Coordinates of C-alpha atoms in Angstrom, one line a residue:
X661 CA -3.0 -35.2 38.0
X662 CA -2.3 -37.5 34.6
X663 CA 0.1 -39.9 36.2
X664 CA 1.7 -43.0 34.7
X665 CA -0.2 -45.6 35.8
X666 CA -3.2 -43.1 34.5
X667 CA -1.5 -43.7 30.9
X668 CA -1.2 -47.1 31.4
X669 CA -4.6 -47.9 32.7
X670 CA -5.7 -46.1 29.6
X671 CA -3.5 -48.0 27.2
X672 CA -4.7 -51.1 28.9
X673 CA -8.4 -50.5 28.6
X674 CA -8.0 -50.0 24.9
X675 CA -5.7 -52.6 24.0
X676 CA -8.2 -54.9 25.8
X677 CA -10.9 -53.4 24.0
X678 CA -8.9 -54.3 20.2
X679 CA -8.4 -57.8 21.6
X680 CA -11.8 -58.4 22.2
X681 CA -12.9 -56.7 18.5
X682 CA -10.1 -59.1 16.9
X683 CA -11.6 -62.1 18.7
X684 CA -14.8 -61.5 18.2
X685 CA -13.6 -60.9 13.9
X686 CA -11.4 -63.6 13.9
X687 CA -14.0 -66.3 15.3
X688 CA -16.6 -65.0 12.5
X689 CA -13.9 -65.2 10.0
X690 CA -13.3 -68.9 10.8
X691 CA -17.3 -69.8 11.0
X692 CA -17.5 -67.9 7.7
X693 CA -14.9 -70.1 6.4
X694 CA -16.4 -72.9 7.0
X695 CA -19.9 -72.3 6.3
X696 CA -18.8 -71.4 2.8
X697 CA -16.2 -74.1 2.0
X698 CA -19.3 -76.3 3.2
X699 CA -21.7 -74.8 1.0
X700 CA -19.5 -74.7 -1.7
X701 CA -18.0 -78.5 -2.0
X702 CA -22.0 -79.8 -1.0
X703 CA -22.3 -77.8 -4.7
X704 CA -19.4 -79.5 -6.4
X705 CA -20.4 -82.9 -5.0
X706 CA -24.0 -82.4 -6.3
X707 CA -23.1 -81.3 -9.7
X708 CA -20.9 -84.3 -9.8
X709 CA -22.8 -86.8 -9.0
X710 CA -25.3 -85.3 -11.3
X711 CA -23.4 -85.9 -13.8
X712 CA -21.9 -89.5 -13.5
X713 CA -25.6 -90.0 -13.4
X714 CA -26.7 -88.6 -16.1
X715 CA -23.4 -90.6 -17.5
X716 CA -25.0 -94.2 -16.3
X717 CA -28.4 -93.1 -18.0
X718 CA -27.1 -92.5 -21.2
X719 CA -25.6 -95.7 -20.8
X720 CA -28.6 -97.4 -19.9
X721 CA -30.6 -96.2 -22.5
X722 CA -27.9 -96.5 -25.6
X723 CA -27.7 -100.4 -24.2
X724 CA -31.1 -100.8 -23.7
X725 CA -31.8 -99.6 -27.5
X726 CA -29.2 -101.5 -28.9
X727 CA -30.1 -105.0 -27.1
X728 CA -33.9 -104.1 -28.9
X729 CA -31.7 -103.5 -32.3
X730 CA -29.3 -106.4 -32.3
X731 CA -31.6 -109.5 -30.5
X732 CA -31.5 -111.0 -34.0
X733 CA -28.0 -110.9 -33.8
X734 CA -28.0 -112.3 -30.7
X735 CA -30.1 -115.2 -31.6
X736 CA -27.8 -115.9 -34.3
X737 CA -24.4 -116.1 -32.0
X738 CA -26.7 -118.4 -30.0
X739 CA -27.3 -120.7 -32.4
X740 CA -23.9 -120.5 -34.1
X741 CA -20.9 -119.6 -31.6
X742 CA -18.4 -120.8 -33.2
X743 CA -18.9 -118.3 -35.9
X744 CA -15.7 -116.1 -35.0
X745 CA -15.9 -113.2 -37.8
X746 CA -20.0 -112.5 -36.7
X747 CA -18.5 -111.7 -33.4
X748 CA -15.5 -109.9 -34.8
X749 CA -18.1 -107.7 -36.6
X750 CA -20.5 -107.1 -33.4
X751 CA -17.4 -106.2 -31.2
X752 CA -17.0 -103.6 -34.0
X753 CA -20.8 -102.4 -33.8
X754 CA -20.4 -102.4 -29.7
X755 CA -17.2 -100.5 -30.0
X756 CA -19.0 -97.8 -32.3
X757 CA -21.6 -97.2 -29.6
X758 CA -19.6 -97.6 -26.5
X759 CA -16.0 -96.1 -26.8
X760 CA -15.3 -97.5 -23.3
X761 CA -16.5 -101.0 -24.2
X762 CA -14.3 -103.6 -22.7
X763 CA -16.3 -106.7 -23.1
X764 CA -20.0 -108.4 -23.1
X765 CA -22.1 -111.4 -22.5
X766 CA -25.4 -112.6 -23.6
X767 CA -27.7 -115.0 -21.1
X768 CA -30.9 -116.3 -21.1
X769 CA -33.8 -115.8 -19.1
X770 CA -32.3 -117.4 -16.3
X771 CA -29.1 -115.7 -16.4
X772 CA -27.5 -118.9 -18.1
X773 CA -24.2 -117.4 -20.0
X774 CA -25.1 -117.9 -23.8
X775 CA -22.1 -116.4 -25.3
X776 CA -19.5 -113.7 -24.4
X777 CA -16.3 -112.6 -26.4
X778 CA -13.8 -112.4 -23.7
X779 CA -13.5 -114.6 -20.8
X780 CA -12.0 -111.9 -18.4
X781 CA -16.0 -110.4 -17.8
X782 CA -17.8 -112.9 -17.3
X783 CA -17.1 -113.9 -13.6
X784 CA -18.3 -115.1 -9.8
X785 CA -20.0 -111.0 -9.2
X786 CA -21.0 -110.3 -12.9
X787 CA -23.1 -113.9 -12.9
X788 CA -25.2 -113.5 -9.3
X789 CA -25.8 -109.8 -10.3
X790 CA -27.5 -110.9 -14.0
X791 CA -29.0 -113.6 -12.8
X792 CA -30.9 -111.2 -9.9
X793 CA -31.4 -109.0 -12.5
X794 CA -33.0 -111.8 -15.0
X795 CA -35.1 -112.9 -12.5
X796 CA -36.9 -109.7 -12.1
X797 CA -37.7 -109.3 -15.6
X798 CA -39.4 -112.7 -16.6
X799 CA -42.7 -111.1 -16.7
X800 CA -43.4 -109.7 -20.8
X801 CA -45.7 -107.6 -19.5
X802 CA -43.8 -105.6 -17.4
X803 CA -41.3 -102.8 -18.5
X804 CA -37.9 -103.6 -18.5
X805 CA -36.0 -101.4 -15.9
X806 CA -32.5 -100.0 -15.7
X807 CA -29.8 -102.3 -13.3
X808 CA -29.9 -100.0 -10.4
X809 CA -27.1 -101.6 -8.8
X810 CA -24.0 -100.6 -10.7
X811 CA -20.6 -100.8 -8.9
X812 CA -16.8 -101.4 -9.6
X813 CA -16.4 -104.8 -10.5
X814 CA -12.5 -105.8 -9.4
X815 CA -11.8 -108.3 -11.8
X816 CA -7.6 -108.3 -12.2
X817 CA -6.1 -105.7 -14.3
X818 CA -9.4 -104.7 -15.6
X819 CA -11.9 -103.8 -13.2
X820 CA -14.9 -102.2 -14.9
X821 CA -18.8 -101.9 -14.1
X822 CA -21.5 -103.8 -16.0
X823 CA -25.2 -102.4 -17.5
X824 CA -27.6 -104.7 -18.2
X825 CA -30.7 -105.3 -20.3
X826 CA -33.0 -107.7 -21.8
X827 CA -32.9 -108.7 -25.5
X828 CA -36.6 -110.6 -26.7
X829 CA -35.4 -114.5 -27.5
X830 CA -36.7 -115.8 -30.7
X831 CA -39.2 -117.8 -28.8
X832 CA -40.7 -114.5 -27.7
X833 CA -42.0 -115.9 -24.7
X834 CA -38.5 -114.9 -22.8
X835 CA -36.4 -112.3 -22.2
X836 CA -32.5 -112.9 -22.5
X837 CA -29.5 -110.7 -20.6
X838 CA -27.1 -108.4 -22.8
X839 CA -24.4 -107.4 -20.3
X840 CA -21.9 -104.5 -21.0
X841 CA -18.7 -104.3 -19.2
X842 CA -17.5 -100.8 -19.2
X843 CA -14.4 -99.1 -18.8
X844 CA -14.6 -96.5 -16.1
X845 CA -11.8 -94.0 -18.0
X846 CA -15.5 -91.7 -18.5
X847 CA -15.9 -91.7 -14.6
X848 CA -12.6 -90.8 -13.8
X849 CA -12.7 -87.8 -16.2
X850 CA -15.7 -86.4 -14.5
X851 CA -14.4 -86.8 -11.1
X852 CA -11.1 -84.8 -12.1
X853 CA -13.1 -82.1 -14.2
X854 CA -14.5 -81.9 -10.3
X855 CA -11.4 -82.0 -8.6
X856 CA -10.1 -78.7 -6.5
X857 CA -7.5 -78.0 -4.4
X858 CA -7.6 -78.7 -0.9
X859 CA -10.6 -81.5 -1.2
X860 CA -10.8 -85.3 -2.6
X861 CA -13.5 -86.2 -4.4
X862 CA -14.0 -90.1 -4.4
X863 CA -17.0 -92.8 -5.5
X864 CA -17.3 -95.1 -2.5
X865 CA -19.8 -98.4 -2.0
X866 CA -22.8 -97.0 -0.4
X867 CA -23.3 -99.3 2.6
X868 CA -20.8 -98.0 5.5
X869 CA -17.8 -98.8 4.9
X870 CA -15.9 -96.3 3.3
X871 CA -14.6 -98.7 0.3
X872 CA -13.2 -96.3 -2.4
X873 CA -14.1 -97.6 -6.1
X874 CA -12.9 -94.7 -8.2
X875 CA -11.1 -91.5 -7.6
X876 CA -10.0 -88.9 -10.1
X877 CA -6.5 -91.4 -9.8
X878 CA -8.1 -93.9 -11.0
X879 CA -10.0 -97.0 -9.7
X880 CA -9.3 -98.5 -5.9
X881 CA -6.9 -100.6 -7.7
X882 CA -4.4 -98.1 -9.3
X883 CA -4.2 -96.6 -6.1
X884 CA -1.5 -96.0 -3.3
X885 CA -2.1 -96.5 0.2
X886 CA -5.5 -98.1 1.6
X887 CA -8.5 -98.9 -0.6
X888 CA -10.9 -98.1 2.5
X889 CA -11.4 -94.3 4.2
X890 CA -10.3 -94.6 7.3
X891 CA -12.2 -93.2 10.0
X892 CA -10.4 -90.0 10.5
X893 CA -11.4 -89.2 6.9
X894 CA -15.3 -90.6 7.3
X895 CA -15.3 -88.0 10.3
X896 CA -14.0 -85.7 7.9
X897 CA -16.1 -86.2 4.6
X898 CA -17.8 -82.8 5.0
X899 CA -20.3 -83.4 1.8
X900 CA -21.5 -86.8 0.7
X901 CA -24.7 -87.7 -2.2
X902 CA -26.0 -90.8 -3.6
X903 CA -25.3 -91.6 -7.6
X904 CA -28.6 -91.7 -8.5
X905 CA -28.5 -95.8 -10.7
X906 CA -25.9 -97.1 -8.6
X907 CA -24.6 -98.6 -5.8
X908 CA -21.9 -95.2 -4.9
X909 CA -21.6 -92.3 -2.6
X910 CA -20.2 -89.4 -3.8
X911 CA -18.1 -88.1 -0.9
X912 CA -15.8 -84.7 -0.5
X913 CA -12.8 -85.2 2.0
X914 CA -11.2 -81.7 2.7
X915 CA -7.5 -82.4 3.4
X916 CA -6.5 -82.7 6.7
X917 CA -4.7 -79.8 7.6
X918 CA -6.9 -77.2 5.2
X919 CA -9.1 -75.5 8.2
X920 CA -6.3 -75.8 10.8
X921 CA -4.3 -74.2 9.2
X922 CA -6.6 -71.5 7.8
X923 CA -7.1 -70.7 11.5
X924 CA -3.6 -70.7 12.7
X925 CA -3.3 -68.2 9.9
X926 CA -6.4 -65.8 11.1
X927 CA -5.2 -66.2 14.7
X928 CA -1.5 -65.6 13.8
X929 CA -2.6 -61.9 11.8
X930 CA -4.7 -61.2 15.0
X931 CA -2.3 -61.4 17.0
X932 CA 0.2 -59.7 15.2
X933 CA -2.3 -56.7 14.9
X934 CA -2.5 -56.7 18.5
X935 CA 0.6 -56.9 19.3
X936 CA 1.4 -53.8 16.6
X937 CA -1.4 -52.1 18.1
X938 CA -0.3 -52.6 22.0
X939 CA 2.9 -51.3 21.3
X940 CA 2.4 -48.3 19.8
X941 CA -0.5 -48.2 22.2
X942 CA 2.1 -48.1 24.9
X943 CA 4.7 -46.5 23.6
X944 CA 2.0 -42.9 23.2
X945 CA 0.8 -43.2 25.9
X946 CA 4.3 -43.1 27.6
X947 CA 5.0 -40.0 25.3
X948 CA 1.8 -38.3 26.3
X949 CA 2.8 -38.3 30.1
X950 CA 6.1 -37.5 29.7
X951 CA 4.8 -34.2 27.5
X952 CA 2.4 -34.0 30.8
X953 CA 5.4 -34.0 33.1
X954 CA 6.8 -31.7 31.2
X955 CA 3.9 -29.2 30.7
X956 CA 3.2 -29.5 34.7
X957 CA 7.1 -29.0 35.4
X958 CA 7.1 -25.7 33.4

């Protein structure tokens, strides 16, 4: 006989069952998530710091070739600094090339400051880095290589990051330094062409410690809060790539409530299927053997 413990055994078994099939769905949901979310920001951040280095390239090279153009010009300011309208003009030429200029310096094979047209660039970081810089390019014989080392330098109110290259001095025996401080506006646009919802995106010194230098905000200084990750967010940084010329670490920081909450969603829907299910799980299978009662009692 189809009693009512029958019906709720039944019931039971099958709700049981759905619970198990919803656990099981929801849990590869979740993994799906997060496989993809990873997947897809390890894409962004690639393409991104593809680009900022395919940025500090074309920097490179357009200082490189103008440093070849302009060493007479140099030579001349040398000789003749007090000339103020030469330099006028060459901050003009410099400006043409470079429409984030903010300032330069020439040096001589030592890394000696020759000249420079604003006194806000040339300071304590700027001098030890072109002076390393000089020293490894004494030799003529060897090709002149790209600074490799380019990073935020926080001078007040206008931090900026330098490119170097050698200029040929008019004893031809020696190479001098043209340094370029540039604006990082060009950085900051790439990293918010980047930006998507629920991640940061952020340039950080690549040696540990988690200093931001530029985020699609602006550089470390223009921001509010701390200037370092802190180590909830280095746990968190779920995609991270070296900028191929410098000294920076593309990282991606998902915010910190993005897969939490994702899987209080899933869980929440799950459970409210269940629950949906069970009732009207219940609720037949009471109505099926009371219809049984019925059928027997007649």
């Amino acid at each position: 006989m189809f009693s009512r413990l029958h019906a709720f055994l039944y019931s039971s078994a099958l709700i049981l069952a759905i619970a198990i099939v919803l656990t099981w769905q929801t849990q590869k949901n979740i993994r799906y998530f997060i496989d993809t979310q990873q997947l897809f920001e390890r894409t962004v951040v690639d393409n991104a710091a593809a680009e900022i280095g395919d940025f500090i390239h074309e920097r490179q090279t357009a200082a490189h070739i103008f440093a070849e153009e302009y060493a007479p010009s140099f030579q001349y300011m040398q000789a003749n600094p007090e000339n103020s309208s030469y330099r006028t003009d060459m901050v003009k030429r410099i400006q043409r090339r470079f429409s984030d200029y903010l300032s330069f310096s020439v040096t001589d094979e030592r890394g000696k400051l020759l000249y420079q047209d604003k006194a806000i660039h040339f300071g304590d970081i700027c001098e030890k880095e072109v002076r390393q810089y000089a020293l490894s390019h004494q030799d003529l014989s060897k090709p002149a290589k790209y600074w490799g080392n380019i990073r935020i330098h926080p001078k007040p109110q206008h931090y900026h990051f330098d490119t170097m290259s050698p200029w040929p001095m008019a004893n031809g025996k020696n190479r001098g330094i043209f340094l370029l401080g540039l604006q990082p506006t060009a950085l900051i646009k790439i990293l918010k062409r980047h930006q998507i919802p629920g991640y940061r995106i952020l340039l950080v010194r690549n040696n540990g410690t988690g200093s931001i230098e530029v985020t699609h905000e602006g550089t470390s200084d223009q921001l509010l809060g701390d200037m370092d990750l802190s180590k909830d967010e280095m746990m968190r940084i779920y995609a991270s790539t070296e900028v191929e010329g410098s000294a920076w670490k593309l990282v991606s920081i998902p915010d910190e409530g993005l897969f939490s909450d994702y899987e209080y969603k899933l869980w929440s829907e799950a459970l409210l299927i269940l629950a949906i299910f069970a009732f009207i799980s219940l609720l037949m299978s009471d109505l099926i053997w009371r219809l049984t009662q019925k059928a027997t009692d007649d």
